[in-house]
Coordinates of C-alpha atoms and ligand atoms in Angstrom, one line a residue:
X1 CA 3.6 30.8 6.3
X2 CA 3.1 29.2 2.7
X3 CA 6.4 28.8 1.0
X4 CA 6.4 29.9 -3.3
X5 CA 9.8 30.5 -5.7
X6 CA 7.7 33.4 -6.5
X7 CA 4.7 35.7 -5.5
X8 CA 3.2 37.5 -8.5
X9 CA 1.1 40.8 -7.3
X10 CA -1.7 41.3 -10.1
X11 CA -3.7 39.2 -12.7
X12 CA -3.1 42.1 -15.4
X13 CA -1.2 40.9 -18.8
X14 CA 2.3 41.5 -17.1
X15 CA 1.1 39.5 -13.6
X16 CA -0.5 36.5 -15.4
X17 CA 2.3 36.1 -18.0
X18 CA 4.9 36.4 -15.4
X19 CA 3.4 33.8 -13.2
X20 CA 2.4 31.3 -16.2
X21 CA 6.2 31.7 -17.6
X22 CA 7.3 31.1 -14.3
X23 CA 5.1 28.1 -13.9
X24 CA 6.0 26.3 -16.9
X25 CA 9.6 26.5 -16.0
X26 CA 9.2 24.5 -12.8
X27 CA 9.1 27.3 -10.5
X28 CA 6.1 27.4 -7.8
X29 CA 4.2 30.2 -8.0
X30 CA 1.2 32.0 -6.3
X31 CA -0.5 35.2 -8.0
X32 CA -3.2 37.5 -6.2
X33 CA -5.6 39.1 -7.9
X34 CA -7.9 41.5 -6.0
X35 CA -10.5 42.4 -8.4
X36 CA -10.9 40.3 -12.3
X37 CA -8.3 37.7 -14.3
X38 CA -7.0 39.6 -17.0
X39 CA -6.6 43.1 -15.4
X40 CA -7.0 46.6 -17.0
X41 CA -6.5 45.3 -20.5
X42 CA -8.6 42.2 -20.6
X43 CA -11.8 43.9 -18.3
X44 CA -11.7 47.7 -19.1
X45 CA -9.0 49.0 -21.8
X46 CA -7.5 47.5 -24.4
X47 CA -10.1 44.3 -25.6
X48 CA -13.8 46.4 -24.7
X49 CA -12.2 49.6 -26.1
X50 CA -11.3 47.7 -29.4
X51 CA -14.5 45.6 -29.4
X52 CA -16.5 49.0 -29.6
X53 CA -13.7 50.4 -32.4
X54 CA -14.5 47.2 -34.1
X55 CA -18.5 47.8 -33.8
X56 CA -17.9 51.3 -35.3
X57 CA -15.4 50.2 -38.4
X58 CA -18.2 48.0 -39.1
X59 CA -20.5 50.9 -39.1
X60 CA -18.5 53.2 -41.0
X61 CA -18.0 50.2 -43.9
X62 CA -22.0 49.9 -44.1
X63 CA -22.3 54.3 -43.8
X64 CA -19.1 53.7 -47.1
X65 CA -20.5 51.0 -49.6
X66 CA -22.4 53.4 -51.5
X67 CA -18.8 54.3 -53.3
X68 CA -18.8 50.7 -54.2
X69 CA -21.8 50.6 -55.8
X70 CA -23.5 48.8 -52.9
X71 CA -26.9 49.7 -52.0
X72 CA -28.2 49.3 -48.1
X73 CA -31.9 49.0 -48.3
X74 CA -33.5 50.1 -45.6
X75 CA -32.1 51.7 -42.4
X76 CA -28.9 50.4 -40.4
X77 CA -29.8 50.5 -36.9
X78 CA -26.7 50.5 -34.6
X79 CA -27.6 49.2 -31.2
X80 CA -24.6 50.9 -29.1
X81 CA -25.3 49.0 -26.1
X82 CA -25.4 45.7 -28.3
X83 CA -21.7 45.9 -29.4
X84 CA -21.0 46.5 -25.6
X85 CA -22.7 43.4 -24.6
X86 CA -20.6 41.6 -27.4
X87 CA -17.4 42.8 -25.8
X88 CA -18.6 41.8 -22.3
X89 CA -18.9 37.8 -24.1
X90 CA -15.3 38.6 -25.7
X91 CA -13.7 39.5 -22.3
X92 CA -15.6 36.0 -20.9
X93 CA -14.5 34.2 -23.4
X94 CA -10.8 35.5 -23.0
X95 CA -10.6 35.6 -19.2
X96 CA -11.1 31.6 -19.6
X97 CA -8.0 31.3 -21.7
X98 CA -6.3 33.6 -18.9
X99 CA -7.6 31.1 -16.3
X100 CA -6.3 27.8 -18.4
X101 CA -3.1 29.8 -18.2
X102 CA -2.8 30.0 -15.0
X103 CA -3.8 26.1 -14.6
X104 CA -0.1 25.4 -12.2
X105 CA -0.1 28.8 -10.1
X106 CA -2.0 29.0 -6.8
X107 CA -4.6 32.0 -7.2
X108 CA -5.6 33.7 -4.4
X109 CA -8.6 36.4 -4.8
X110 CA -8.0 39.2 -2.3
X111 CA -5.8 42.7 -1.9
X112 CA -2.0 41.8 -1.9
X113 CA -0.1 43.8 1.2
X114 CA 3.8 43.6 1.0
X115 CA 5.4 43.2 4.4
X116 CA 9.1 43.2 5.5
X117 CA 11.2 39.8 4.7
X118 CA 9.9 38.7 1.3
X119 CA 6.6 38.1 2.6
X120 CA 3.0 39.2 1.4
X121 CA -0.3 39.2 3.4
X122 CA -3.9 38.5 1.6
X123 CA -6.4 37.9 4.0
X124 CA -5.4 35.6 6.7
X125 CA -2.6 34.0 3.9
X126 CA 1.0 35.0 4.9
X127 CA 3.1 34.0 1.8
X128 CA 6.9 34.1 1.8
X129 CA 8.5 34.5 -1.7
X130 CA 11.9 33.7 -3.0
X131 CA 11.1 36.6 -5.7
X132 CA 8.0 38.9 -5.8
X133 CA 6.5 40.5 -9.0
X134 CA 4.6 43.9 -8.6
X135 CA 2.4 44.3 -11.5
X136 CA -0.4 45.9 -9.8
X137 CA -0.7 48.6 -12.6
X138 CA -2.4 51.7 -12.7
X139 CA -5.9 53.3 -12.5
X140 CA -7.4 57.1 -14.4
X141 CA -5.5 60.1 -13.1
X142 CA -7.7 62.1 -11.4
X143 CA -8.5 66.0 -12.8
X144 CA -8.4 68.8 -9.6
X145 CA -11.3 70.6 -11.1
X146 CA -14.5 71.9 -10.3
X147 CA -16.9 69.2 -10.9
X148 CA -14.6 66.5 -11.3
X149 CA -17.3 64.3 -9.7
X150 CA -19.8 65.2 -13.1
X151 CA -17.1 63.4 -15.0
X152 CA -16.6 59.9 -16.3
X153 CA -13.2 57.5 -16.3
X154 CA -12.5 55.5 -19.0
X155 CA -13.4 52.4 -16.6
X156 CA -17.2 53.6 -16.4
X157 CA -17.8 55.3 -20.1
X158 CA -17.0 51.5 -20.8
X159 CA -20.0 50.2 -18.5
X160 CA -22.2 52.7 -20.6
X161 CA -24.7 51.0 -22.5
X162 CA -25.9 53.7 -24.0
X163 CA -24.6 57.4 -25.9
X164 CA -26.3 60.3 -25.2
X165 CA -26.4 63.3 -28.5
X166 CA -23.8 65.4 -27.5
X167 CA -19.7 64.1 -25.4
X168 CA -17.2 66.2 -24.2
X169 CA -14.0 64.0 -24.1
X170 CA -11.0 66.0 -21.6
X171 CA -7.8 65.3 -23.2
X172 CA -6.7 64.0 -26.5
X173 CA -4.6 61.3 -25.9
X174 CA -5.0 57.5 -26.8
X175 CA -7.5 56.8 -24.9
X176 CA -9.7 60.0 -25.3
X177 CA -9.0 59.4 -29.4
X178 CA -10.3 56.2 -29.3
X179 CA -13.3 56.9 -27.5
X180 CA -14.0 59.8 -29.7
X181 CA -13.3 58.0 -33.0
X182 CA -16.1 55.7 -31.9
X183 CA -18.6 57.6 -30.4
X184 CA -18.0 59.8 -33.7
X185 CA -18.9 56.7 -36.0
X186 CA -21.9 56.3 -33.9
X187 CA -23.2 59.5 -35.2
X188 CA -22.8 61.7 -31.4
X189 CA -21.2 65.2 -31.6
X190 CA -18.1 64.5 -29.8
X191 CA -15.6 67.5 -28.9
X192 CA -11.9 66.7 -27.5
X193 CA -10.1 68.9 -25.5
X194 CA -6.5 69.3 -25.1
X195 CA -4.4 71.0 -22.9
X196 CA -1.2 70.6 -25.5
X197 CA -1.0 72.6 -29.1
X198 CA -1.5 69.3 -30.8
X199 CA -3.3 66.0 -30.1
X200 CA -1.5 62.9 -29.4
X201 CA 2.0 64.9 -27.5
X202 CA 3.8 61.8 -27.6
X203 CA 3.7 61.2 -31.4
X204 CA 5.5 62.6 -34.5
X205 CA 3.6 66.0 -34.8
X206 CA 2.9 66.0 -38.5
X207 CA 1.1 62.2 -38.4
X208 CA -0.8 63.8 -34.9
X209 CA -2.1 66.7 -37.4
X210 CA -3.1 64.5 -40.4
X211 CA -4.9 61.8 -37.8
X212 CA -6.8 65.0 -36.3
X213 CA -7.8 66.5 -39.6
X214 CA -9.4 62.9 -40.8
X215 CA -11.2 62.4 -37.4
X216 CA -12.3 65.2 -38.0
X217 CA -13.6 64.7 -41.6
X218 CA -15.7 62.3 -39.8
X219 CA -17.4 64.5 -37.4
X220 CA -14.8 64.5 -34.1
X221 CA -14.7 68.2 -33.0
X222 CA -10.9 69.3 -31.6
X223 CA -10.2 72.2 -29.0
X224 CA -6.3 72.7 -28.5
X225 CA -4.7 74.3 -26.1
X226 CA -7.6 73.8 -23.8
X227 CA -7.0 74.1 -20.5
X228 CA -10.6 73.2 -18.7
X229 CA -11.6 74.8 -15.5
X230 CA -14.8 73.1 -14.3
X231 CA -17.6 71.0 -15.2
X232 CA -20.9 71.5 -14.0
X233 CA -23.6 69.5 -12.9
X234 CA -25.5 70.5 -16.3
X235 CA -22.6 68.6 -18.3
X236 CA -21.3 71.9 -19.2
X237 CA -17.3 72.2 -19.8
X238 CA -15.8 75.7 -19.4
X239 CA -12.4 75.8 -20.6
X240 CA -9.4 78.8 -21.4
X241 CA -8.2 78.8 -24.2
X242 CA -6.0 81.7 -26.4
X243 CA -6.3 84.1 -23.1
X244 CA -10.6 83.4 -23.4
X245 CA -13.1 81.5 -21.2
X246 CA -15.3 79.3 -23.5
X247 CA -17.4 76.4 -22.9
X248 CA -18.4 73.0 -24.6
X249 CA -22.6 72.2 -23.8
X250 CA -22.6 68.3 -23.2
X251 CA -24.9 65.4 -22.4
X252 CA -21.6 63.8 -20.8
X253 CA -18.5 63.8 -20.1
X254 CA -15.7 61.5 -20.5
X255 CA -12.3 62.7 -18.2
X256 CA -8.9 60.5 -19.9
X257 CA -5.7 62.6 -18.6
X258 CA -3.2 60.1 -18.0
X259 CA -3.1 57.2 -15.3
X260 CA -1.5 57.0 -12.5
X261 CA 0.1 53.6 -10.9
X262 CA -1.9 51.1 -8.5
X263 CA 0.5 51.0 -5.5
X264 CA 0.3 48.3 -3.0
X265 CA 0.0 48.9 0.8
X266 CA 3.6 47.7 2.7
X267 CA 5.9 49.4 0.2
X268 CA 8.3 51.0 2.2
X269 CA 8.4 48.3 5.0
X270 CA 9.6 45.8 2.1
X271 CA 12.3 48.1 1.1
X272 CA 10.6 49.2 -2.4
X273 CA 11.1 52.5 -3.3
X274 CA 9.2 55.4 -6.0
X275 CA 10.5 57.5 -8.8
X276 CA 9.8 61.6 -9.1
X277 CA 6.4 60.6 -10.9
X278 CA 5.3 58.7 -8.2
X279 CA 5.9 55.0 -9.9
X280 CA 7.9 52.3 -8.8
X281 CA 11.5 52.8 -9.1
X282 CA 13.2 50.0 -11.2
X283 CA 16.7 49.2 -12.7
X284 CA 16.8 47.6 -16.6
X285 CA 15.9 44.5 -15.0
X286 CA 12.9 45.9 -13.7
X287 CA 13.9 45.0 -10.1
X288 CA 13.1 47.7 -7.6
X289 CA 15.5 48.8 -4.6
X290 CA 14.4 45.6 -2.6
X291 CA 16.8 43.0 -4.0
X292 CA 14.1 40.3 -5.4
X293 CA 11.2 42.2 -5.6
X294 CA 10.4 43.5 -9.1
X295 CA 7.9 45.8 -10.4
X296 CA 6.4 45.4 -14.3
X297 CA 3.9 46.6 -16.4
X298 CA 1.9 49.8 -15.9
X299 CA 3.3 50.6 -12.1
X300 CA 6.9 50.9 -13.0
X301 CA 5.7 53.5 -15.6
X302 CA 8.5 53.1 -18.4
X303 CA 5.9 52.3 -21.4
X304 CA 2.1 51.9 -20.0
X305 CA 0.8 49.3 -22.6
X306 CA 0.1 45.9 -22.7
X307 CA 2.4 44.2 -24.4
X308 CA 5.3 46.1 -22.8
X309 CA 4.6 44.2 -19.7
X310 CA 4.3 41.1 -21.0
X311 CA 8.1 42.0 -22.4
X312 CA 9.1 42.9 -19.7
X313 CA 8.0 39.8 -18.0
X314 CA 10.3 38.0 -20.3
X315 CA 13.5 40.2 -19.0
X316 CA 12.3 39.4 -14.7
X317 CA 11.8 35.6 -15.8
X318 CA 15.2 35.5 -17.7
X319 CA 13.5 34.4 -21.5
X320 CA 15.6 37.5 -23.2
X321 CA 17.9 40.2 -21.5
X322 CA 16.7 42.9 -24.1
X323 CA 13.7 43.2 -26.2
X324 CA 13.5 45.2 -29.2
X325 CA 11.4 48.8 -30.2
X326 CA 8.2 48.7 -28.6
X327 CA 5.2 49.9 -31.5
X328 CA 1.7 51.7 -30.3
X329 CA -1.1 52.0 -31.8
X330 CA -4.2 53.8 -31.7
X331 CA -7.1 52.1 -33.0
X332 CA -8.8 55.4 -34.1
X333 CA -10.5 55.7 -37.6
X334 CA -8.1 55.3 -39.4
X335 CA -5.3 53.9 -37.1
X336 CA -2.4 56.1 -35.9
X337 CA 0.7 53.6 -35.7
X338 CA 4.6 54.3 -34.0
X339 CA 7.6 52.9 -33.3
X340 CA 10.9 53.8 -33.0
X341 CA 12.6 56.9 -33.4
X342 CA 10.8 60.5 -34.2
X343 CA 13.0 62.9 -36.8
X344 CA 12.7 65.1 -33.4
X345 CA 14.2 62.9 -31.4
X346 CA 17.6 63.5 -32.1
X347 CA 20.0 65.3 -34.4
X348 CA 20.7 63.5 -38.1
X349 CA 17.8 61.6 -38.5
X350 CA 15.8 62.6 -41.6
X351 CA 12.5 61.3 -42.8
X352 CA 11.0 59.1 -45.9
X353 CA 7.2 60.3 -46.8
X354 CA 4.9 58.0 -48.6
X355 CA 1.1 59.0 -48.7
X356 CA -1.6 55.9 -48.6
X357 CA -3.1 57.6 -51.6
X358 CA 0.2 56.1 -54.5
X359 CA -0.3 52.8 -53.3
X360 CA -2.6 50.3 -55.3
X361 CA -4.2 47.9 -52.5
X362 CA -5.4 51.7 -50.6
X363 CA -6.7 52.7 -53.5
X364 CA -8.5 49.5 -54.1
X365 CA -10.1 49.8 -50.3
X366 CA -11.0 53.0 -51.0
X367 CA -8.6 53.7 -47.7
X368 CA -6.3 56.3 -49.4
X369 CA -6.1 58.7 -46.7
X370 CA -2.6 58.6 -44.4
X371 CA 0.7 58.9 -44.8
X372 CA 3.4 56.8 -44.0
X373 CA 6.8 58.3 -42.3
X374 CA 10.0 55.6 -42.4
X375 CA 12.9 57.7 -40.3
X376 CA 16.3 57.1 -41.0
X377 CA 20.2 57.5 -39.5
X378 CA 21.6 60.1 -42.7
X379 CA 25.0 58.8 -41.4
X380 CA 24.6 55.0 -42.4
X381 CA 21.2 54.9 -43.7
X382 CA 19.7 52.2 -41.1
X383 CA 16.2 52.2 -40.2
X384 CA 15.6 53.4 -36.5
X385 CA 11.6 54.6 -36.8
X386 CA 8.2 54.4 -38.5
X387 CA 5.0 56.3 -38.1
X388 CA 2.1 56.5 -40.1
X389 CA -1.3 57.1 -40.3
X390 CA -4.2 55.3 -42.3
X391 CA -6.2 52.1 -42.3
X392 CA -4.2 48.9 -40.8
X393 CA -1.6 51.8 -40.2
X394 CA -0.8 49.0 -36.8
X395 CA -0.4 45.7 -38.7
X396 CA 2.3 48.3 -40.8
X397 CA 4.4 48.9 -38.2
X398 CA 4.7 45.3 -37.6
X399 CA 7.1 45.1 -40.4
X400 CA 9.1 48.2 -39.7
X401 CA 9.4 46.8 -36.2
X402 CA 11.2 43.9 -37.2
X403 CA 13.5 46.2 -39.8
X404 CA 14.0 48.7 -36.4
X405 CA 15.6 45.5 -34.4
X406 CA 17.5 44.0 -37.3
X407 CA 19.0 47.0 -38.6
X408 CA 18.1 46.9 -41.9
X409 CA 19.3 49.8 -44.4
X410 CA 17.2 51.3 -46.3
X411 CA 19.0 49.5 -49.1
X412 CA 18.0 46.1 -47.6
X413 CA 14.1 47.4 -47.2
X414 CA 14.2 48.4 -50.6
X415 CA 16.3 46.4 -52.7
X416 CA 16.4 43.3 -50.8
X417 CA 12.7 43.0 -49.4
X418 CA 9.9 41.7 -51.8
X419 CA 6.8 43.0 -50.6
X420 CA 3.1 41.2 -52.0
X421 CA 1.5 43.1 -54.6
X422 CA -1.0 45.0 -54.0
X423 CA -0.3 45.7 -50.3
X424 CA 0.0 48.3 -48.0
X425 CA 3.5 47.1 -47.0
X426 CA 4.9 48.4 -50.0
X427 CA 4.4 51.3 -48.7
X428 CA 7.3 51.0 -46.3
X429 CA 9.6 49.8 -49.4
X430 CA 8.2 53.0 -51.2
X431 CA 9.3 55.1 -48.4
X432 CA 12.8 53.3 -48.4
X433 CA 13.6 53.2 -52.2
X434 CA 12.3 57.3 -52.4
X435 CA 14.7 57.9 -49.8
X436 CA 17.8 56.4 -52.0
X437 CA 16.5 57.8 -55.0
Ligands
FAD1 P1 -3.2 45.9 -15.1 O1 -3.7 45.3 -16.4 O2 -3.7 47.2 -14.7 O3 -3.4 44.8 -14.0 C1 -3.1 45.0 -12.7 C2 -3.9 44.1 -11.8 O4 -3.5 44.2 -10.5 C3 -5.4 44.5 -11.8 O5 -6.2 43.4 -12.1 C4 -5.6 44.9 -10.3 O6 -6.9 44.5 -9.9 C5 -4.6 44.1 -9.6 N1 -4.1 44.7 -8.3 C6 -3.8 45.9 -8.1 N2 -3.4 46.1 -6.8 C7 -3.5 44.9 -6.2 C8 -3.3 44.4 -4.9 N3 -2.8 45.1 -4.0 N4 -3.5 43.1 -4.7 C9 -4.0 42.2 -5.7 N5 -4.2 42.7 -6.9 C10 -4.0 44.0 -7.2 N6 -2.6 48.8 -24.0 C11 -2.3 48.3 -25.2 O7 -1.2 47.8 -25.4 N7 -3.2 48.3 -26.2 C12 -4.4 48.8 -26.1 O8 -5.2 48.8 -27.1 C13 -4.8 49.4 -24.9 N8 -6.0 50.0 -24.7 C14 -6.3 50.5 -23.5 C15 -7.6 51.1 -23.4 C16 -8.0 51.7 -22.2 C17 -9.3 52.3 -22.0 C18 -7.1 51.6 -21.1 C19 -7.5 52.2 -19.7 C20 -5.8 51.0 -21.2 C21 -5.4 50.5 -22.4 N9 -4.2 49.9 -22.6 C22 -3.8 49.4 -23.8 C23 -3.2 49.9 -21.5 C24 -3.2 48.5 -20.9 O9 -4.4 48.2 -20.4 C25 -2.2 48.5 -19.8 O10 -0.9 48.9 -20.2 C26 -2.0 47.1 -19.2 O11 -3.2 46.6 -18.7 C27 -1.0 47.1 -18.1 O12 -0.9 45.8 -17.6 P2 -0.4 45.5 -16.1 O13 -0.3 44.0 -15.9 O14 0.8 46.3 -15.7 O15 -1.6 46.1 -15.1
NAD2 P1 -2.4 60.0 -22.5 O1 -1.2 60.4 -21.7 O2 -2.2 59.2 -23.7 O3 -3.2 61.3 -22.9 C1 -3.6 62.2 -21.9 C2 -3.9 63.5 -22.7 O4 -4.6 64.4 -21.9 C3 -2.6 64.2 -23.2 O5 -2.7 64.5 -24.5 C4 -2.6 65.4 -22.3 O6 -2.0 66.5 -22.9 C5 -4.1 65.7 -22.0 N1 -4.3 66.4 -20.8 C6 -3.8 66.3 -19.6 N2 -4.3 67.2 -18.7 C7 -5.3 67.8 -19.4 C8 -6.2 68.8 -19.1 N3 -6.3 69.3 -17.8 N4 -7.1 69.3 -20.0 C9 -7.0 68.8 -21.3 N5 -6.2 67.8 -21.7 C10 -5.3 67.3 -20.7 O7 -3.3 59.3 -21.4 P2 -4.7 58.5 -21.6 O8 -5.3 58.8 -22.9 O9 -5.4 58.7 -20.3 O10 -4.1 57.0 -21.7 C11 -3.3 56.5 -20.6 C12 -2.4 55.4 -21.2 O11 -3.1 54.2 -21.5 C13 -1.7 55.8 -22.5 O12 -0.5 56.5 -22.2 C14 -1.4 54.5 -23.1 O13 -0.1 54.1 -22.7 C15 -2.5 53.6 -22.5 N6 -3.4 53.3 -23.6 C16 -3.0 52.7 -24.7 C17 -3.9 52.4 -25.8 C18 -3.4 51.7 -27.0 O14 -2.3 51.2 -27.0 N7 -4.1 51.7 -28.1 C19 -5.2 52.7 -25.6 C20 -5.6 53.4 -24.5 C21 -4.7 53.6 -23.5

C-alpha cells in the first residue's frame, strides 16, 4: 500500500491543476490518468474545437477582404484536414506543458477504481489517500434513437480529416454551434436541429436569436423544435416537428445532446454518493458524502467547463473559499459570450442594449453585427450580468466579469471607467451610461 496526502482521479484540467496545486504546496500527491494528459479539454473539446474555429475565422477574413479593397488572386484552397493536423501539433505541444506541470506528482497510467477506506486500486497499485479528488469528468450523452449507431460524437467528428457536402448536426447547443459555425465557413450545408424553441436554452433568448440569424447569414441551416426520431444508415435524419414528420438528407451526422459524467467503478463501497441527474453529489466545497473524497469538474455537474474546474480546484485545495461569476463562451462566428445574471432570471433586473454597429473600433473591423446586453439590479443599480453577441463578444465579458464580482454600479462603469478609444469595451460603458441617461 503506497501512502499519498492526496490521490487525484483524472488528468483533465480540474485533475492536473488540483494535483500540481497540491504539489507545490508540499503535499504528496499521485494522479491516475487512464487514457491522455490533459483530458476532454486538452485532447477532444475545448483546444481542437477552437483550433478548427480558428482555421475557419481565418477563412472567413480571406472569403471578407474584398470590402477592404483587398484582392485574393487566385483561389483559396482550404485543406480541412490540414487545420486538423495543426490542432493535433497544438494539443502535443500543450500536453508537454501539462506534463512539466505535473513534474512532483506520481503519475500512474491505468483505470482508477475507488475502494472502501481511502484507498484506490490501478492495476496491481493499491494507493491509500489522506484526501481523494474525483475529476474523472464526463463523456457524449448517448441519443435512444433509431440509428444512433449512424451517428457521430463530438470525440470522433474531431478525428475527421475530412467534410463531406452536406451535415446534420442533432442539437444546438455549444458544442453542436461550434461545429456548425465551422463546418459552415468551410463552405458544407450544415443543418442544426433542436429539440427546444430556440438554440442555445441556457442563454439570454434575445442574444440566442440574433447569434442564430447571423449563423445563419453565413449559410448554417436551423430546425427548432425538432424532435428527431431515427437516422438511417443512408445519413438520412427524420425528425417531428409542428405535429409533422420531415427529414434532413445528409452525408453525416454529428449527435451533441448533452454529456453525461465519467463515473468511477467502487463508488458506493467508498461511501460516495449521486445526485437526481446521475452526477456526483457534492457540498459548496465540492466534497462528496465520503468525508475526504471530493469530486470536481465535469462529474459533479454544477458548470461543465473548463475553467470551472480548475476553480473549483482552488476551493478543494483551500487557494479561495468562493470564486466569482463564471463567463461562457461560444466560439461560433461571431462569438456568443455570458455571464452573470439573465433579465429572466429574477424579478427587478432590467437590461442596458448596445448594438456592435454605434461603436467605432466594430465599425472599423467591418464586425458591426451583435449586440451587447449589460443587466442590472433597478433597486441599486449594480452590475449582476452581461451577454452579448458579436466578434471578441468573449474577451468582452472579461471586463464585465470583473464589474459582476466587484459590484460596480453602473455609475462606476460609466463615469468612473475609462475605456481605450476605439474599442469594443466601450461598448459595456455605452450600455452603462444609456442606462443612467
Ligand atoms: P475531463 O477533461 O473530462 O478529464 C477527465 C479525465 O479523467 C479524462 O482524461 C479521463 O480519461 C480520466 N478518467 C476518467 N475516468 C477515469 C478513471 N476511472 N481512472 C483514471 N482516469 C479516468 N470548456 C470550456 O471551458 N471551453 C471550451 O471551449 C470548451 N470546448 C469544448 C468542446 C468540446 C467538443 C467538448 C466535448 C467540451 C468542451 N468544453 C469546453 C468542456 C471541457 O472540455 C470540460 O468542461 C472539461 O474538460 C472538464 O474537465 P474535467 O477535468 O472535469 O474532466
Ligand atoms: P448542451 O447542453 O450545450 O446542448 C445540447 C443541446 O441539444 C440543447 O440545446 C438541447 O436542447 C438539445 N437536444 C437535446 N436532446 C435533443 C434531441 N433529442 N434532439 C435535438 N436536440 C436535442 O450540450 P453539448 O452541446 O453537448 O455540450 C455539452 C457541454 O460541453 C456544454 O454544456 C458545455 O458546458 C460544454 N462545452 C463548452 C464549450 C465552450 O465553453 N465553448 C464548448 C463545447 C462544449
Amino acid at each position: 500500500m503506497q501512502q499519498y496526502g492526496l490521490i487525484v482521479i483524472g488528468g483533465g484540467p480540474g485533475g492536473y491543476e488540483a494535483a500540481a496545486i497540491a504539489a507545490s504546496q508540499g503535499v504528496k500527491v499521485a494522479l491516475i490518468e487512464k487514457d491522455l494528459l490533459g483530458g476532454t479539454c486538452l485532447n477532444r473539446g475545448c483546444v481542437p474545437t477552437k483550433c478548427l474555429c480558428a482555421a475557419a475565422e481565418r477563412l472567413h477574413a480571406i472569403q471578407s477582404a474584398a470590402g477592404f479593397g483587398i484582392t485574393v488572386d487566385g483561389s483559396v484552397i482550404a485543406d480541412y484536414g490540414a487545420a486538423v493536423s495543426r490542432a493535433v501539433g497544438v494539443i502535443d505541444t500543450l500536453r508537454t506543458d501539462v506534463e512539466a506541470l505535473l513534474k512532483d506528482v506520481d503519475i500512474f497510467h491505468g483505470e482508477a477504481r475507488l475502494s472502501s477506506g481511502h484507498t484506490v486500486v490501478v492495476g496491481a497499485n493499491f494507493l491509500k489517500g489522506r484526501q481523494i479528488i474525483i475529476a474523472t469528468g464526463s463523456k457524449p450523452a448517448p441519443l435512444p434513437i433509431d440509428g444512433a449507431e449512424y451517428t457521430l460524437t463530438s470525440d470522433e467528428f474531431l478525428m475527421c480529416r475530412e467534410l463531406p457536402g452536406r451535415v446534420a448536426v442533432i442539437g444546438g447547443g455549444v458544442i453542436g454551434l461550434e461545429f456548425a459555425s465551422v463546418i459552415a465557413a468551410y463552405g458544407r450545408e450544415v443543418t442544426v436541429l433542436e429539440f427546444c424553441p430556440e438554440i442555445l436554452p441556457g442563454i439570454d433568448a434575445e442574444i440566442a436569436k440574433r447569434l442564430r440569424t447571423y449563423l445563419s447569414r453565413r449559410g448554417v441551416k436551423f430546425v427548432l423544435n425538432a424532435r428527431v426520431t431515427a437516422v438511417s444508415e443512408s445519413r438520412t435524419v427524420t425528425y417531428e416537428a409542428k405535429g409533422k414528420t420531415a427529414a434532413v438528407e445528409s452525408d453525416l451526422v454529428i449527435c451533441a445532446v448533452g454529456r453525461r459524467p465519467v463515473l468511477p467503478e467502487g463508488l458506493a463501497e467508498a461511501g460516495v454518493t449521486l445526485n437526481e441527474r446521475g452526477f456526483i453529489s457534492v457540498d459548496d466545497r465540492y466534497e462528496t458524502a465520503s468525508p475526504g473524497i471530493f469530486a470536481i469538474g465535469d462529474v459533479n455537474g454544477r458548470c461543465m467547463l473548463a475553467h470551472a474546474a480548475t476553480a473549483q480546484t482552488r476551493v478543494v485545495t483551500g487557494q479561495t473559499a468562493v470564486f466569482g461569476a463564471v463567463p461562457s463562451v461560444v466560439f461560433t462566428l461571431p462569438e456568443c459570450a455570458s455571464v452573470g445574471m439573465k433579465t429572466a432570471d429574477a424579478e427587478g433586473l432590467k437590461a442596458s442594449k448596445i448594438p456592435y454597429s454605434a461603436n467605432a473600433k466594430a465599425q472599423a473591423s467591418g464586425d458591426d453585427a451583435g449586440m451587447l446586453k449589460l443587466v442590472y439590479r433597478e433597486s441599486d443599480l449594480t452590475v449582476v450580468g452581461c451577454q452579448a453577441v458579436g466578434a471578441h463578444a468573449g474577451d468582452l465579458i472579461a471586463e464585465a466579469t470583473i464589474a459582476i464580482d466587484s459590484a460596480y454600479t453602473l455609475r462606476r462603469l460609466a463615469l468612473d471607467t475609462v475605456s481605450a478609444h476605439p474599442g469594443l469595451s466601450e461598448l459595456l460603458q455605452a450600455a452603462a451610461a444609456a442606462a443612467l441617461s
